[in-house]
């Protein structure tokens, strides 16, 4: 009896293992090219959140450089005799400056120190451009100041002296070098003559910015963005375009022209979360719309600016009285029209001239505009309609992006989609920050979307694990969901992960695509998912099926396929969210006679433990790894490991 039972058990185990070993036969049909993948399909969404602009991408190292924070000396320590003044200021929209005067004793000193954004990061052997607007107070009496870089232990790293020669405001510049890495430096300036001397717009930039530009961007961060091959660049928000109130909304017109005269704005992430207050979070607009258009151009991405629709953040403002009355929207609508002129107008137009004077006579060739961010209700649609009438009348070629509100489903969403169709917006911006399981369940989200209505812009999304980490599980579920974006590329034209950037010591929101401190940055697993999708975006969808149905979670597998007719590649993307190793056979069917497959197939694997993440100290824990497989005729047999994202790149000639 015992023997019989044992045999039965062995037989059951054998059959069990046979079935888990059975091949899964996927078919990619190459006969007919599917929907084109839009060049805008995989893009970036940039917002000044988590110190993403000032203190992040914008390479300025001095916080409160123009003394315009409500507490004029926030970020500064002063010693001796320092006064904040406004009389005779050089920049009308930034009226504060400091006067350094004789301390009253030859052995006492007058000066000030800036703490930077959670410290100033200096890199070994790099140089830094210090600049200041200054004047002497007494005619014909030059003054001297010393400028020092100070390390975290209060030792000078490097100093230079500067002579202020005239009583008229003038910009002065010196270059300082750093012989070593220092993550937490500060800048000290003090009088070396009797004074007084007046100082305004005190600035320190690395000379090695992205493309070496003055008023430039942090090179390592832009390089990481550029590597993502974005086809689209949405900016400047997000909630910051709405503002906590209309006063603090992002106003693009304040963000262009000479940088010294761009006024300060309070950043709404300053106090959005009561458990994470950031009283020193302001926007200098130093990286303004000109710089953002330029960045889009550098990366080869379509710029997608978003403007305020006359509504302050609806989460934080209850009632019509908080918003612009519908009958008084003209200035806001004009701002949108002027923005298009700023981007595209020739240099004889008012705003085209501003762009040209900033250094870009050629138009930026903007094609899209977002009207409003996460808005909802009739208060949104009534205003959007007015914007649309004006934009369609003057710029019919510009594509307008509306919104389905802050939720991925529910009352507001149900109200807004039909409204967006009625208004005939070109694209609808959908947002979803949801748990990993939601992303798996929604891999089929777009399979039944209306093909005749506006197209979809998945404008903000991220898989939010309960610990809100950028762990591998969040990345893998996003990759699985994105097979659904790709399969539905006829209706989904744009997708951007959010948020993009976060300072490890100054974040308000997580997870985020890229984390950084003052010297380093780390690409998350989510970053690599975005990069793989964008790099292997393809030109057209190809149907990928298992038993004649799309692969949308059967046996824990999600998949999609594209062809790139330019690079001559067929690309299969597969995720496995199960704990099983799956033996997969991908068969390429319907091939034209002259199409010859290259036998060597590049396979790219992104794999980690579900809770693993990349950190600044261990940035390469989860990175894509390439290897090769050999095709057998038109079939590719591969093992798809548990919890993995896999790409197969099959080259061909025709
Ligand atoms: O990405 C962070 C925020 O999420 C955006 O500002 C807003 O649009 C959304 O609520």
XYZ file of C-alpha atoms in Angstrom, residues 177-427:
251
model
C 38.450 75.919 -8.409
C 37.784 73.011 -6.109
C 40.715 70.643 -5.565
C 38.455 68.009 -3.976
C 34.913 66.709 -3.690
C 32.871 68.467 -1.062
C 29.153 67.710 -0.694
C 28.392 70.274 1.945
C 30.356 73.448 1.222
C 29.264 77.041 1.740
C 30.165 80.357 0.147
C 31.613 83.183 2.224
C 32.041 86.803 1.101
C 33.624 89.472 3.260
C 34.916 92.998 2.994
C 38.676 93.406 2.496
C 38.524 97.209 2.451
C 36.582 99.612 4.589
C 33.429 99.693 2.486
C 30.620 100.229 2.132
C 29.846 98.110 -0.860
C 26.469 96.992 -2.229
C 25.897 93.449 -3.534
C 22.976 91.975 -5.471
C 22.227 88.712 -7.338
C 25.078 86.713 -5.819
C 25.488 83.617 -7.919
C 27.709 80.538 -8.156
C 27.472 78.052 -11.015
C 29.694 75.178 -12.057
C 31.393 76.143 -15.322
C 30.790 72.581 -16.478
C 27.046 72.823 -16.982
C 25.073 70.960 -19.664
C 26.561 72.200 -22.967
C 28.692 74.646 -20.936
C 25.933 77.240 -20.885
C 25.912 80.146 -18.480
C 22.778 80.142 -16.316
C 22.917 76.466 -17.200
C 21.662 73.103 -16.026
C 23.286 70.384 -13.959
C 25.149 68.245 -16.440
C 24.841 64.788 -14.865
C 21.083 65.186 -14.475
C 20.504 66.374 -18.032
C 22.678 63.558 -19.324
C 20.444 61.088 -17.508
C 17.330 62.736 -18.968
C 18.799 62.802 -22.433
C 19.665 59.101 -22.218
C 15.965 58.404 -21.826
C 15.442 59.400 -25.487
C 12.321 61.378 -24.668
C 9.966 62.142 -27.518
C 7.995 64.610 -25.423
C 8.788 67.096 -22.675
C 5.883 68.336 -20.558
C 6.585 71.290 -18.242
C 6.457 73.141 -15.820
C 3.868 71.095 -13.812
C 1.763 69.637 -12.280
C 0.254 71.430 -9.387
C 2.719 74.310 -9.590
C 0.946 75.666 -12.637
C -2.178 75.976 -10.486
C -0.521 77.378 -7.367
C -1.806 77.150 -3.824
C -3.627 80.286 -4.880
C -3.630 82.205 -8.161
C -0.959 84.524 -6.804
C 1.519 81.635 -6.599
C 0.610 79.919 -9.890
C 3.451 79.425 -12.368
C 3.394 82.524 -14.567
C 5.514 81.826 -17.644
C 5.905 85.503 -18.526
C 7.813 86.059 -15.283
C 10.198 83.262 -16.226
C 11.686 84.859 -19.356
C 13.991 87.818 -20.037
C 17.141 88.754 -18.071
C 17.540 86.292 -15.245
C 18.343 88.946 -12.633
C 14.948 90.520 -13.134
C 12.784 87.404 -12.994
C 10.731 87.751 -9.821
C 10.593 85.142 -7.094
C 7.601 82.839 -6.691
C 6.700 80.767 -3.675
C 6.799 77.092 -4.571
C 3.498 75.450 -3.716
C 5.316 72.312 -2.505
C 6.614 74.546 0.278
C 3.695 73.516 2.467
C 1.559 71.028 0.554
C 2.173 68.247 3.077
C 2.035 69.150 6.735
C 4.491 66.379 7.582
C 7.018 67.758 5.116
C 7.252 71.532 5.304
C 9.911 73.288 3.231
C 9.923 76.950 4.261
C 12.920 77.612 2.022
C 11.297 76.322 -1.181
C 10.923 79.115 -3.748
C 11.155 79.413 -7.498
C 13.643 81.882 -8.899
C 12.331 81.145 -12.407
C 16.061 81.006 -13.276
C 15.284 77.899 -15.283
C 12.282 79.415 -17.002
C 10.350 78.735 -20.166
C 13.217 79.705 -22.465
C 15.567 77.255 -20.744
C 12.878 74.562 -20.736
C 12.127 74.947 -24.449
C 15.865 74.811 -25.082
C 16.181 71.633 -23.055
C 13.355 70.022 -25.037
C 15.150 70.990 -28.223
C 18.484 69.614 -26.956
C 16.871 66.263 -26.203
C 14.957 66.137 -29.478
C 11.654 66.083 -27.571
C 8.424 67.864 -28.510
C 7.830 70.654 -25.985
C 4.498 70.501 -24.197
C 4.014 73.557 -21.989
C 1.027 73.669 -19.674
C -0.720 76.890 -18.652
C -3.102 77.808 -15.880
C -6.768 77.694 -16.950
C -7.892 80.327 -14.442
C -8.239 77.865 -11.580
C -6.086 77.680 -8.470
C -5.472 74.143 -7.144
C -8.967 72.719 -6.698
C -7.870 70.502 -3.807
C -6.860 73.583 -1.873
C -9.441 76.116 -3.044
C -13.061 75.455 -2.475
C -15.505 77.661 -4.317
C -15.634 79.902 -7.354
C -14.361 82.928 -5.418
C -10.858 81.371 -5.388
C -10.657 81.285 -9.166
C -10.686 83.722 -12.062
C -14.291 84.632 -12.884
C -15.276 83.188 -16.249
C -15.928 86.672 -17.626
C -12.435 87.830 -16.643
C -10.282 85.204 -18.285
C -8.918 87.419 -21.037
C -5.467 87.940 -19.521
C -5.055 84.236 -18.891
C -6.131 83.377 -22.428
C -3.802 86.040 -23.764
C -0.960 84.428 -21.796
C -1.624 81.168 -23.650
C -1.699 82.913 -27.041
C 1.455 84.866 -26.199
C 3.164 81.661 -25.184
C 2.572 80.210 -28.635
C 3.958 83.417 -30.104
C 6.978 83.215 -27.782
C 7.679 79.679 -28.989
C 6.786 79.961 -32.646
C 6.426 83.602 -33.637
C 8.959 85.197 -35.926
C 11.315 87.775 -34.521
C 9.157 90.692 -35.591
C 6.385 89.638 -33.196
C 6.370 90.970 -29.641
C 7.082 87.630 -27.966
C 9.131 86.141 -30.803
C 11.430 89.117 -30.305
C 11.819 88.290 -26.601
C 12.843 84.746 -27.544
C 15.286 86.031 -30.167
C 16.841 88.472 -27.706
C 17.396 85.593 -25.324
C 19.438 83.837 -28.012
C 17.046 81.755 -30.116
C 15.850 83.581 -33.223
C 14.623 80.327 -34.740
C 11.169 79.205 -33.524
C 10.936 76.292 -31.124
C 8.249 74.761 -33.328
C 5.854 73.993 -30.492
C 2.945 71.756 -31.498
C 1.109 71.016 -28.241
C -0.271 72.998 -25.347
C -1.831 71.778 -22.094
C -4.669 73.876 -20.679
C -4.957 73.266 -16.952
C -3.521 70.427 -14.937
C -5.617 68.194 -12.675
C -8.852 70.135 -13.002
C -12.358 68.893 -12.686
C -16.029 69.798 -12.838
C -17.940 72.312 -14.966
C -15.707 75.067 -13.541
C -12.942 73.524 -15.632
C -14.810 72.777 -18.843
C -16.424 76.209 -19.060
C -13.009 77.856 -18.855
C -11.279 75.343 -21.115
C -13.878 76.030 -23.790
C -12.997 79.712 -23.797
C -9.286 78.986 -24.122
C -10.006 76.554 -26.943
C -12.078 79.044 -28.922
C -9.249 81.581 -28.830
C -6.454 79.118 -29.599
C -8.340 77.352 -32.387
C -9.147 80.714 -33.979
C -5.574 81.974 -33.986
C -3.491 78.798 -34.040
C -5.615 75.963 -35.483
C -2.516 73.800 -35.960
C -1.751 73.608 -32.219
C -2.958 70.447 -30.500
C -4.799 71.069 -27.259
C -4.585 68.794 -24.254
C -7.467 68.634 -21.794
C -7.751 66.596 -18.610
C -9.701 63.722 -17.069
C -8.948 65.012 -13.576
C -6.759 63.656 -10.824
C -8.289 60.147 -10.671
C -8.047 57.236 -13.060
C -11.734 56.408 -12.680
C -14.780 57.574 -10.713
C -17.203 60.464 -10.788
C -14.978 63.273 -12.074
C -13.339 61.008 -14.604
C -16.746 59.843 -15.879
C -17.888 63.431 -16.178
C -14.770 64.722 -17.885
C -14.198 62.182 -20.661
C -17.529 62.881 -22.426
C -16.909 66.580 -21.920
C -13.459 66.324 -23.504
C -15.084 64.575 -26.468
C -17.749 67.243 -26.721
C -15.111 69.973 -26.686
C -12.999 68.016 -29.183
C -9.701 68.372 -27.375
C -6.928 66.560 -29.205
C -5.647 64.600 -26.243
